[in-house]
mmCIF file of C-alpha atoms in Angstrom:
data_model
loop_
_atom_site.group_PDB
_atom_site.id
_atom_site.type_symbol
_atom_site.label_atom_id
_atom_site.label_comp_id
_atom_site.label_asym_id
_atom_site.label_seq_id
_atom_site.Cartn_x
_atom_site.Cartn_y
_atom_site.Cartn_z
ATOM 1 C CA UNK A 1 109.655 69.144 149.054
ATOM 2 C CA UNK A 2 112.526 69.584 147.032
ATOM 3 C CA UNK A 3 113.123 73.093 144.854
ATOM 4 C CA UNK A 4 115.329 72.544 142.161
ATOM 5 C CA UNK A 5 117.415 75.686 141.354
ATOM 6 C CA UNK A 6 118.071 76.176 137.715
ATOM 7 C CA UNK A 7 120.780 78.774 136.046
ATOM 8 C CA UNK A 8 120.628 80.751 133.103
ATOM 9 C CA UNK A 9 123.370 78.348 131.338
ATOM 10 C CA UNK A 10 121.312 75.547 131.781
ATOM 11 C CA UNK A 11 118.487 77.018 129.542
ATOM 12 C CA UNK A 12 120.650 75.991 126.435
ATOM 13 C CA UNK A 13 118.125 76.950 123.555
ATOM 14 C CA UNK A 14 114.564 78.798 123.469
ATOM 15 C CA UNK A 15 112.489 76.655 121.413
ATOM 16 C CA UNK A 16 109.493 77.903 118.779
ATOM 17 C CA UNK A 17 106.885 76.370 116.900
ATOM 18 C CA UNK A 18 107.046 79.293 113.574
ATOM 19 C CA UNK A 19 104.113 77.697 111.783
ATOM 20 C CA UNK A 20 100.962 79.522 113.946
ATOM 21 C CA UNK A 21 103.048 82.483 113.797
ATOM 22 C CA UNK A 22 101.218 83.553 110.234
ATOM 23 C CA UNK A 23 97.902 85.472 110.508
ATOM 24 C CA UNK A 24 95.282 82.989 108.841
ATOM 25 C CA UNK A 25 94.271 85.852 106.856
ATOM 26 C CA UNK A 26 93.608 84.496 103.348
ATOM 27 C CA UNK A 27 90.234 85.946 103.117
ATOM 28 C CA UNK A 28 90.737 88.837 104.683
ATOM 29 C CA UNK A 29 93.794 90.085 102.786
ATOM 30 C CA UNK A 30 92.324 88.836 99.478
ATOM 31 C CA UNK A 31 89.007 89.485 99.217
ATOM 32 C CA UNK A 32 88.516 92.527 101.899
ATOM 33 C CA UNK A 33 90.955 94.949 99.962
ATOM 34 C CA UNK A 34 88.660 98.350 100.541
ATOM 35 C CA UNK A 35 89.060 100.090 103.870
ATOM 36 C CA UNK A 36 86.012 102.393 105.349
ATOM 37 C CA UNK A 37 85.788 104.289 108.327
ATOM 38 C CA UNK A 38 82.133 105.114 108.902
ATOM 39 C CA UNK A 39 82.592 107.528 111.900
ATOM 40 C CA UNK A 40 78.910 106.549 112.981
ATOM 41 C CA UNK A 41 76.912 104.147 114.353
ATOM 42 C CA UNK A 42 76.058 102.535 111.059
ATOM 43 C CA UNK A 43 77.594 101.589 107.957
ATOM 44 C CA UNK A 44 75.434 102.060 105.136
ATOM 45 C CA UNK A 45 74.873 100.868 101.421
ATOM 46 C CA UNK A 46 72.712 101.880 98.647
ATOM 47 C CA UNK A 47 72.102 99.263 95.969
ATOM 48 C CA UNK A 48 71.033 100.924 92.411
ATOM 49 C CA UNK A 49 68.012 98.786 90.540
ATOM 50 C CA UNK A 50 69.325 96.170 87.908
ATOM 51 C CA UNK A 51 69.977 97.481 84.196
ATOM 52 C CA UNK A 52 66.958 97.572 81.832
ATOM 53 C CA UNK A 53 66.294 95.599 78.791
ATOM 54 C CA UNK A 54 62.909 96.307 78.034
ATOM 55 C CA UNK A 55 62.571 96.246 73.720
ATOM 56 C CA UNK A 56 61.230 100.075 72.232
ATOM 57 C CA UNK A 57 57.638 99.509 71.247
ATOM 58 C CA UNK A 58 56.577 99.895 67.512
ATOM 59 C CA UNK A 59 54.787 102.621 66.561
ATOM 60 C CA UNK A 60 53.146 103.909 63.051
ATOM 61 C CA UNK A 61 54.431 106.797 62.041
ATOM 62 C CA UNK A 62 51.368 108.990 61.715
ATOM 63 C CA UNK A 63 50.657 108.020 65.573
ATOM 64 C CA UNK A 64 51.675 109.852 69.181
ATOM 65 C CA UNK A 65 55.078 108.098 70.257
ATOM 66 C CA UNK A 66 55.238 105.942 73.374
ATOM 67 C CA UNK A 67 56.382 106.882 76.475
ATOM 68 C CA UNK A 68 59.229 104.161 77.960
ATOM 69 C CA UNK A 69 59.938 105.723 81.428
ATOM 70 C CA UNK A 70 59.833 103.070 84.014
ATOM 71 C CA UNK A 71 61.615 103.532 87.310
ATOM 72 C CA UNK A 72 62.636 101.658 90.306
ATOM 73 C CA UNK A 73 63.713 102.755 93.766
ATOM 74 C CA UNK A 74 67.341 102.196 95.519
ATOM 75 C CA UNK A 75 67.402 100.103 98.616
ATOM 76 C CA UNK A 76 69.282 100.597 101.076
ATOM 77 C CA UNK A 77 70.923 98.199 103.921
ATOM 78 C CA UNK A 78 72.408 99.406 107.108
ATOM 79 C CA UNK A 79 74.693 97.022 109.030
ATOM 80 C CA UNK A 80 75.807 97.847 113.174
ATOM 81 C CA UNK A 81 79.312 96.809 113.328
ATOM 82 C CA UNK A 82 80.277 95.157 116.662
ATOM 83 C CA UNK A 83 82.487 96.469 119.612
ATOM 84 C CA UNK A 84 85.521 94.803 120.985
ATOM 85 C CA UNK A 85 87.145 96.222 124.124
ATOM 86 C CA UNK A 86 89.925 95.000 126.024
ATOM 87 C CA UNK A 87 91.503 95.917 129.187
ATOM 88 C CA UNK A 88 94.619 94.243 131.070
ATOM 89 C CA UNK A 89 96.162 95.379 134.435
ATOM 90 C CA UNK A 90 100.051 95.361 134.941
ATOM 91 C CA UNK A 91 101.072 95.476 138.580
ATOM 92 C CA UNK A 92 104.373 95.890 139.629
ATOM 93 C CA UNK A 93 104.378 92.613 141.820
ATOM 94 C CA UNK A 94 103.898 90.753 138.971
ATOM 95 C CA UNK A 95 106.971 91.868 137.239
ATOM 96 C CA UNK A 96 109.228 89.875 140.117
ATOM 97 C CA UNK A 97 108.537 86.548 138.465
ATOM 98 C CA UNK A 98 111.199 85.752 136.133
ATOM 99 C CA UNK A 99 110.495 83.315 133.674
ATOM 100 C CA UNK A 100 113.856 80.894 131.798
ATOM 101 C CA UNK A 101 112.935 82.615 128.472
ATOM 102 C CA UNK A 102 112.778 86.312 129.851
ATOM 103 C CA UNK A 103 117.111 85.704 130.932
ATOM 104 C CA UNK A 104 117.581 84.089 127.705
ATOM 105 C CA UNK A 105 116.392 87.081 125.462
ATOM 106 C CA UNK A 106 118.032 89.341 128.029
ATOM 107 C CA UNK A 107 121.155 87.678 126.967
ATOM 108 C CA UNK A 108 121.411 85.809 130.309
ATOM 109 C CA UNK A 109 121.065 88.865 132.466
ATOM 110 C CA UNK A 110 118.160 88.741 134.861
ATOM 111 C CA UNK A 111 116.258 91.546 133.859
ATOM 112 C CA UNK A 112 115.566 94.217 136.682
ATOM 113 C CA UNK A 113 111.844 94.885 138.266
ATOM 114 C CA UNK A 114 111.898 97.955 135.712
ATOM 115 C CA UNK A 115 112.114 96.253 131.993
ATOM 116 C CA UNK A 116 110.235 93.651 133.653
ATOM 117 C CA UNK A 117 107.049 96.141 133.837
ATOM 118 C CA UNK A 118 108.064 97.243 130.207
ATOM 119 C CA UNK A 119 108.288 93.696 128.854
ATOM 120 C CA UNK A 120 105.045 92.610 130.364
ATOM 121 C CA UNK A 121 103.355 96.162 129.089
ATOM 122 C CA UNK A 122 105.067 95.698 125.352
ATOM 123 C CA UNK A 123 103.597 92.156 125.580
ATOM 124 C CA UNK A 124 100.053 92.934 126.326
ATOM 125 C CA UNK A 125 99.575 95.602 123.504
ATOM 126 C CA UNK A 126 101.301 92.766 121.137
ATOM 127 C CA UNK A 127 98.344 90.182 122.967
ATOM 128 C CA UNK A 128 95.696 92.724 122.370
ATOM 129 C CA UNK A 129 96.764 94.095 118.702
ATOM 130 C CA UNK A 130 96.843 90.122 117.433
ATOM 131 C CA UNK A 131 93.227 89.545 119.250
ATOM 132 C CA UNK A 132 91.939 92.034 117.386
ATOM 133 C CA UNK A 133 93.436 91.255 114.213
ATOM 134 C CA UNK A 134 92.403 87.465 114.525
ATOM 135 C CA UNK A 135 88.769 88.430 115.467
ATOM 136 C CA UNK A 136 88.532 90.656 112.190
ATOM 137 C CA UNK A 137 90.060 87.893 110.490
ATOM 138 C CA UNK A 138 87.196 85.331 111.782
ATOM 139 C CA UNK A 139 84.607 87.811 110.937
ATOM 140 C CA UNK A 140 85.882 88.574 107.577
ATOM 141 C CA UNK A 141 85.787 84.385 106.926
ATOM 142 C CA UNK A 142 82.068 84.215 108.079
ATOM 143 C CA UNK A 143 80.844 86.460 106.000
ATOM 144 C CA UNK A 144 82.663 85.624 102.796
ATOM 145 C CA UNK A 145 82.112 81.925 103.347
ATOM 146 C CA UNK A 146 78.522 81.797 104.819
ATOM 147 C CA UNK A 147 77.159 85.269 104.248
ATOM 148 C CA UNK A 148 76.573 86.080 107.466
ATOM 149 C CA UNK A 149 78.128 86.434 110.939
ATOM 150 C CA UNK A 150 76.705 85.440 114.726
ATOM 151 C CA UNK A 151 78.233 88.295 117.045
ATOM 152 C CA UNK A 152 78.053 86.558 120.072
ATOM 153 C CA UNK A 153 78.322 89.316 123.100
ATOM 154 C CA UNK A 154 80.050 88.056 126.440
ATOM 155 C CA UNK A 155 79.025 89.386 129.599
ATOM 156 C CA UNK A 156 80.916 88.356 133.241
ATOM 157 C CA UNK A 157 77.838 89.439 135.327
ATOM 158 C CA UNK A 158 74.116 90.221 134.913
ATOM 159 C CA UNK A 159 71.840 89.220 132.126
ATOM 160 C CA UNK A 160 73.548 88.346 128.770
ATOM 161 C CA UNK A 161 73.543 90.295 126.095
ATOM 162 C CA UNK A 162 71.511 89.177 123.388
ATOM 163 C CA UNK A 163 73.379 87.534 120.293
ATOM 164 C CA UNK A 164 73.100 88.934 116.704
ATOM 165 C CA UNK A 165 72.733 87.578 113.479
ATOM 166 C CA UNK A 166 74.717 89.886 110.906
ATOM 167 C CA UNK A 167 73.240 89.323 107.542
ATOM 168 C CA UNK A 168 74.595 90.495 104.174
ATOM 169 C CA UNK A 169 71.705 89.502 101.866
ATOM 170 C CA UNK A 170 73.059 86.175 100.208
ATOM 171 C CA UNK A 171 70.355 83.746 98.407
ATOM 172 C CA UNK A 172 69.934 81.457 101.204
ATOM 173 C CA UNK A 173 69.857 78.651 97.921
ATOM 174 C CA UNK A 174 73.664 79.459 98.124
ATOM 175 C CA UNK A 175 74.395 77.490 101.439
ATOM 176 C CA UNK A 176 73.686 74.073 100.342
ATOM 177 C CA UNK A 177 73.940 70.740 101.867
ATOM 178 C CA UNK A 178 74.178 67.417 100.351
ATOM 179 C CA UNK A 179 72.024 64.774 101.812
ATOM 180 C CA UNK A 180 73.013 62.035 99.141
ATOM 181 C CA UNK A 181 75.685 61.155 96.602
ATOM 182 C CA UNK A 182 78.277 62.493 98.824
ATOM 183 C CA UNK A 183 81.637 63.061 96.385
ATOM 184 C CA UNK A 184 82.927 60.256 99.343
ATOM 185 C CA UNK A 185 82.017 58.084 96.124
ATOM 186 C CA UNK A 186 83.787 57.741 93.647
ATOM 187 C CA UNK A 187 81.526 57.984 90.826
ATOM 188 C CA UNK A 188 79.450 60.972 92.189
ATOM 189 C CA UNK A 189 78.957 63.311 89.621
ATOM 190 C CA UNK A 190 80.757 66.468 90.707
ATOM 191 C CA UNK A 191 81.168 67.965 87.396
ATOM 192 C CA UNK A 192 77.521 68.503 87.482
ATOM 193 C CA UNK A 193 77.129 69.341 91.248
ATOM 194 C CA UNK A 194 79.411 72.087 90.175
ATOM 195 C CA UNK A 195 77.545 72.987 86.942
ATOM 196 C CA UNK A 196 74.527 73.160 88.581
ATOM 197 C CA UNK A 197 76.036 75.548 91.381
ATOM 198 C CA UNK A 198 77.665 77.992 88.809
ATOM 199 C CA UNK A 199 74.229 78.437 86.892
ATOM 200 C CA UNK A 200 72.404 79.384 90.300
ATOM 201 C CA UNK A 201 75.425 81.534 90.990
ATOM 202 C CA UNK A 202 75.210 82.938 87.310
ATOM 203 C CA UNK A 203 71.325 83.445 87.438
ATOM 204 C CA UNK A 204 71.634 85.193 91.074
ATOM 205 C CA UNK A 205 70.985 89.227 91.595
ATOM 206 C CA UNK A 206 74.116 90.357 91.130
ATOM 207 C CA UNK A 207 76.121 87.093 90.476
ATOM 208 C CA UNK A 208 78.469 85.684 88.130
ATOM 209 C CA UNK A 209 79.829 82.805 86.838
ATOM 210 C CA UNK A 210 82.762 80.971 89.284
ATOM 211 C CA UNK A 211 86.327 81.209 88.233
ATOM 212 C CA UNK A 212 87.768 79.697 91.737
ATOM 213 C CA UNK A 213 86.299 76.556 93.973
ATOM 214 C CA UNK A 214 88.428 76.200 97.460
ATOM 215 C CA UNK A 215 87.359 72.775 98.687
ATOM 216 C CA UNK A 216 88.060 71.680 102.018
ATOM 217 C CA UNK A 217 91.115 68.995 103.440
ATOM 218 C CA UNK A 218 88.796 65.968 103.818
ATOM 219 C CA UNK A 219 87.405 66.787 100.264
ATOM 220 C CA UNK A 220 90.649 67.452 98.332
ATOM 221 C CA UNK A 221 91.794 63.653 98.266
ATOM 222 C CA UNK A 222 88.703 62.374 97.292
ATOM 223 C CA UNK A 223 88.269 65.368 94.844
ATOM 224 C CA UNK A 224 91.342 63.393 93.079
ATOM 225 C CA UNK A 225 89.762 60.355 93.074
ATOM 226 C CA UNK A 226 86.789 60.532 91.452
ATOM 227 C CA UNK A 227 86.125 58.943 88.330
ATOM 228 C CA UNK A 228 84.676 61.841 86.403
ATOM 229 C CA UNK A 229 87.724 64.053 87.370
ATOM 230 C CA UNK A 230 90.237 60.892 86.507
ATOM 231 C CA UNK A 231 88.610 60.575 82.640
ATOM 232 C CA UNK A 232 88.698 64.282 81.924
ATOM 233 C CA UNK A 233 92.317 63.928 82.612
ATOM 234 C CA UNK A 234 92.507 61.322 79.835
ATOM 235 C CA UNK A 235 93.737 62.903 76.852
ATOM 236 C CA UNK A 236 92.020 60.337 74.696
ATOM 237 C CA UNK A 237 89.007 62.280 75.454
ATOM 238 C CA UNK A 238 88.344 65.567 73.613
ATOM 239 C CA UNK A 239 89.197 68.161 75.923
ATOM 240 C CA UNK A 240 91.033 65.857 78.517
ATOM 241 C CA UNK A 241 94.716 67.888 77.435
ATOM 242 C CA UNK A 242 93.218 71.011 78.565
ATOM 243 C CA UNK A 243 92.613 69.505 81.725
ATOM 244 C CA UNK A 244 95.268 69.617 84.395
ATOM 245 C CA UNK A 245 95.409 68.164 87.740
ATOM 246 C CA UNK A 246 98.380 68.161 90.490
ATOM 247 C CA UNK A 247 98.932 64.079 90.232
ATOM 248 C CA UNK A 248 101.971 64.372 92.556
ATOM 249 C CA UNK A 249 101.951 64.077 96.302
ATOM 250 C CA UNK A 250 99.807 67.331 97.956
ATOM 251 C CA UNK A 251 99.931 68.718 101.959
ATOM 252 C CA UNK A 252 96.762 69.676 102.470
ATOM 253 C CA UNK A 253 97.716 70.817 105.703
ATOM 254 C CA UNK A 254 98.880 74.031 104.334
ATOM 255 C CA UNK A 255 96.618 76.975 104.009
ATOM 256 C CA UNK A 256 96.368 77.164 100.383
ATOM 257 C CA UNK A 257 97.232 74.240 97.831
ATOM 258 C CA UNK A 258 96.452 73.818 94.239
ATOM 259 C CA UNK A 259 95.348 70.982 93.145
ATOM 260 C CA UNK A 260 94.482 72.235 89.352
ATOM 261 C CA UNK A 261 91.976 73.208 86.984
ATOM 262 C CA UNK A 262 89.161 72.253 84.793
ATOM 263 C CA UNK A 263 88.658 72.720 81.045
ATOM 264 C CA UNK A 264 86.110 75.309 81.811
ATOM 265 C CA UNK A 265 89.199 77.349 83.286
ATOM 266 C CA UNK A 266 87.557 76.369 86.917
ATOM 267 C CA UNK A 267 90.673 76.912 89.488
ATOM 268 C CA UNK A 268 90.804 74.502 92.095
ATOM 269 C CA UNK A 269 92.820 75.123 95.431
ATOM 270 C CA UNK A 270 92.078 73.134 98.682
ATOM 271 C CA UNK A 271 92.561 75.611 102.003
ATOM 272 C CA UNK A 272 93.364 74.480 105.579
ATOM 273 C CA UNK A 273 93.688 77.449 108.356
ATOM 274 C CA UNK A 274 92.587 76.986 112.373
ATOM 275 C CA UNK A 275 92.013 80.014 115.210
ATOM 276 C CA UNK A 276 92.554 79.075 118.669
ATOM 277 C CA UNK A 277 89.245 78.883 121.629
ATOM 278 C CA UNK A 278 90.007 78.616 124.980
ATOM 279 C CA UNK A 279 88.627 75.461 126.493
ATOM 280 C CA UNK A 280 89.545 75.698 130.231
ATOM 281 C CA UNK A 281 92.406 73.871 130.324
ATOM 282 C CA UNK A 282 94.164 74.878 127.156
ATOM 283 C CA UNK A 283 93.033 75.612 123.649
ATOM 284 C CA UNK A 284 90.907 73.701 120.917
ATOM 285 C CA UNK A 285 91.732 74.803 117.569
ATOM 286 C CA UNK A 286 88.756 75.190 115.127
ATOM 287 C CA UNK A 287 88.693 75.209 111.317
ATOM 288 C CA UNK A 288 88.155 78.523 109.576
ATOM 289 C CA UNK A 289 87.224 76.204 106.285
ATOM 290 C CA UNK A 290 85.182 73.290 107.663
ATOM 291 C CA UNK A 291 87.158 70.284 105.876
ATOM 292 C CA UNK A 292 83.577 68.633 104.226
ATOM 293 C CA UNK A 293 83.005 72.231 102.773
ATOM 294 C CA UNK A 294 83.374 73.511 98.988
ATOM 295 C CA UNK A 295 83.325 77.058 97.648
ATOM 296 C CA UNK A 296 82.985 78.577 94.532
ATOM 297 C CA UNK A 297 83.769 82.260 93.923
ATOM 298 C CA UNK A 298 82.623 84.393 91.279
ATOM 299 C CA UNK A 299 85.390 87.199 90.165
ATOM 300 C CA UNK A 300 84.233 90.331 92.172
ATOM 301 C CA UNK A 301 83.219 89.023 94.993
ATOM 302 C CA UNK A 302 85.259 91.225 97.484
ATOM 303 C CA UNK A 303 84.557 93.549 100.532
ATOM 304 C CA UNK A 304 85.244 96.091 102.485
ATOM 305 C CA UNK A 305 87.008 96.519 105.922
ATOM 306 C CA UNK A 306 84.462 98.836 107.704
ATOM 307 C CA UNK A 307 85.128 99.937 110.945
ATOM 308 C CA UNK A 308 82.787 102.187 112.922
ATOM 309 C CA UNK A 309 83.431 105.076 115.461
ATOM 310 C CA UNK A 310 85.263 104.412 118.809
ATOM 311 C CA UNK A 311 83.799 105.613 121.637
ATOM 312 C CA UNK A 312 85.889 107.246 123.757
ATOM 313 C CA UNK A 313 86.446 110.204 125.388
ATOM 314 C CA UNK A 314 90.379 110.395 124.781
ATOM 315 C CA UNK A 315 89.561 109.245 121.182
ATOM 316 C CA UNK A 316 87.385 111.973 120.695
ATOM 317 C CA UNK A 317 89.180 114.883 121.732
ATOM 318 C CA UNK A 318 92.298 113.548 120.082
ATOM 319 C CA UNK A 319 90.136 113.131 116.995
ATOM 320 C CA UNK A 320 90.827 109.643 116.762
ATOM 321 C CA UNK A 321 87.466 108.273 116.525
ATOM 322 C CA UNK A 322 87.532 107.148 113.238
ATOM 323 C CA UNK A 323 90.113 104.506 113.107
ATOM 324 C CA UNK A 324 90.965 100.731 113.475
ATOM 325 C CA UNK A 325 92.284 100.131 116.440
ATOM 326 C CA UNK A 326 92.594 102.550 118.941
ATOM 327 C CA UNK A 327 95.055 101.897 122.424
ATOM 328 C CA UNK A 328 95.568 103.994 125.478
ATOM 329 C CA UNK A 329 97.318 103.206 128.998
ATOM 330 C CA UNK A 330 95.990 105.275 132.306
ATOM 331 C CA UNK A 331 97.585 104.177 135.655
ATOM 332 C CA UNK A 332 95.977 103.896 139.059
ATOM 333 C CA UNK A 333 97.624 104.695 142.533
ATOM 334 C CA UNK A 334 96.303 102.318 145.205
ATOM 335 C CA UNK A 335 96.830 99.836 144.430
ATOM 336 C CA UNK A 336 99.385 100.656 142.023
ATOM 337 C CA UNK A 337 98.340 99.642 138.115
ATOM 338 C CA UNK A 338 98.911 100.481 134.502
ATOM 339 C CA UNK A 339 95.748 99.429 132.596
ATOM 340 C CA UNK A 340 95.887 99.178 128.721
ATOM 341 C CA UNK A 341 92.784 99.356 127.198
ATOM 342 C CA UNK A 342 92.500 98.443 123.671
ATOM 343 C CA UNK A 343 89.065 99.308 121.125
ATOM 344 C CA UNK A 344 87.789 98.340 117.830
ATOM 345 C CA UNK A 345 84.606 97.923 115.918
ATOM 346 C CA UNK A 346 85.486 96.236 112.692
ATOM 347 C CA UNK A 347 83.047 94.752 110.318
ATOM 348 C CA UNK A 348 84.012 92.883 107.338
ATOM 349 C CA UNK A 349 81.289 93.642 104.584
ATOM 350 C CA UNK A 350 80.459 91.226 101.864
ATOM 351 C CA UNK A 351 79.496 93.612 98.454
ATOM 352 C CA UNK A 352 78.458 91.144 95.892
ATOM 353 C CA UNK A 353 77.641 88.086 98.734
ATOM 354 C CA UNK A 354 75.443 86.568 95.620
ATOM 355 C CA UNK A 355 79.362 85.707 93.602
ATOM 356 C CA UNK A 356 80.116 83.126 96.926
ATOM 357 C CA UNK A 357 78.081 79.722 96.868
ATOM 358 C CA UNK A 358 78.679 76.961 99.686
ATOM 359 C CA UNK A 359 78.109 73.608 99.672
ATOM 360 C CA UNK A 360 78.683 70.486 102.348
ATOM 361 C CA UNK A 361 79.758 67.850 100.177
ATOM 362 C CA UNK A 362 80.868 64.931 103.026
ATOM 363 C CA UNK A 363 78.725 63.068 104.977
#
């Protein structure tokens, strides 16, 4: 067999694909703007009763008066936020392979068996910091869009660890799914789908009325299309001018797209955003927004980024416990290894999961 020797000239540009480089964290960032660090094993919430409105009774005035004290208990919700832990091994031997791209950034100089080690070190922290991120970001997209999240443990040996079900307490009557008069037609009524869906969102504990629907990429075009949408963009109808639509040509590839909004001041944006699974051979990218999906927000519907304690002993005594993400490196003798072992237990928390409604609107 031949081996074909190649030189560091011959490498004449180091190609990139910039458009995964973004974090897909539109819900995250936008929705998840409190921070908590719990420093426990639980994160906990109290929820105070709904205001009164109970009428003063009527009373003559030669009589006793009326007592009007009712009360109602707090609740309170406890949610176990899930571990991640990751640990990678760098071994000297494995900083001898060279790759074309590792000359190129080293301005054509091979790099020595020292930076090397450093570059494969630097590049697993990067590996493990962006995991992290990404699985906070995935969590935080559950539970905004479906109002719960399915922590799914993995295990290499032994029995497997049970799943869990993380539930944040919204209506189950707000995860709907159509099972005729798909908006696939074009003379589906949406405009009352969507009224319908903002009065059970309205009439919810601790609701409110939508000001934002995200629909997914299969349902933007035909969002467009349909009839009722088209005549309330007629300005021979009363109300049609207040109406306004993006007509033009729209990438719904992107992650976030207008497409317009309704008389009602409805905003409608269609959202496209994928995470990477492993498959075996490669990776399968997988919708954070299934395409066939809508959803309509309610103003205040955010969260918080709760994180609970890290348990380590080097955390501990360095009172470090009680953050994000925590890192440390120990090293081995025989064989020879630096280990980097990275730690988190975030948990995206939905406040108001009552202001988010879902619905499957394709067939």
């Amino acid at each position: 067999m031949t081996i074909e020797l190649w030189e560091p000239s011959d490498l004449y540009e180091l190609r990139t694909d910039p458009r995964m480089d973004a974090m897909p964290s539109y819900f995250l960032d936008t929705f998840f703007t409190a921070t908590h660090f719990a420093g426990t094993e639980k994160i906990r919430f109290a929820d105070l009763p709904e205001a009164d409105r109970f009428l003063a009774p009527f009373s003559l005035p030669y009589e006793q008066g009326k007592p009007i004290d009712w009360t109602q208990g707090e609740s309170l919700e406890s949610f176990l936020p899930p571990y991640i832990k990751l640990l990678n091994a760098v071994r000297p031997e494995e900083a001898r392979n060279v790759k074309p791209s590792d000359i190129f950034r080293n301005r054509g100089q091979k790099p020595t068996l020292e930076e090397r080690f450093d570059m494969r070190v630097k590049e697993l922290v990067e590996k493990h910091l962006k995991a992290i991120k990404l699985r906070e970001i995935w969590m935080a997209a559950r539970a905004f869009i479906d109002g719960q999240v399915l922590i799914e443990y993995e295990r290499d040996q032994g029995v497997a660890n049970p799943n869990v079900l993380l539930n944040f307490g919204r209506d189950p009557g707000h995860t709907f799914t159509k099972t005729a008069d798909y908006w696939s037609d074009p003379d589906s009524d949406i405009l009352g789908d969507l009224e319908a869906w903002s009065n059970t969102m309205y009439l919810a504990r601790r609701g409110g009325a939508p000001a934002q629907v995200i629909v997914g990429a299969q349902v933007a075009p035909v969002f467009r299309g349909n009839k009722g949408i088209k005549d309330m963009l007629d300005t021979n109808y009363r109300g049609g001018e207040e109406v306004v639509i993006n007509r033009g040509i729209m990438n719904i590839e992107r992650p976030m797209t207008r497409i317009g909004q309704l008389k009602t001041g409805l905003e409608i944006w269609t959202y496209k955003d994928t995470i990477d699974i492993p498959n075996g051979t490669g990776k399968t990218k997988v919708d954070l927004f299934n395409e066939k999906d809508v959803l309509l927000i309610a103003p205040g519907a955010n969260g918080v980024r709760a994180y609970g304690a890290i348990y380590d002993v080097d955390a501990v005594e360095n009172g470090m416990s009680d953050v994000d993400i925590f890192q440390k490196m120990y090293k081995e003798d025989n064989p020879g290894a630096r280990f980097i072992l990275s730690q988190s237990s975030p948990l995206p928390i939905p406040l108001n999961p009552n202001r988010t409604f879902k619905a499957r609107v394709l067939a």
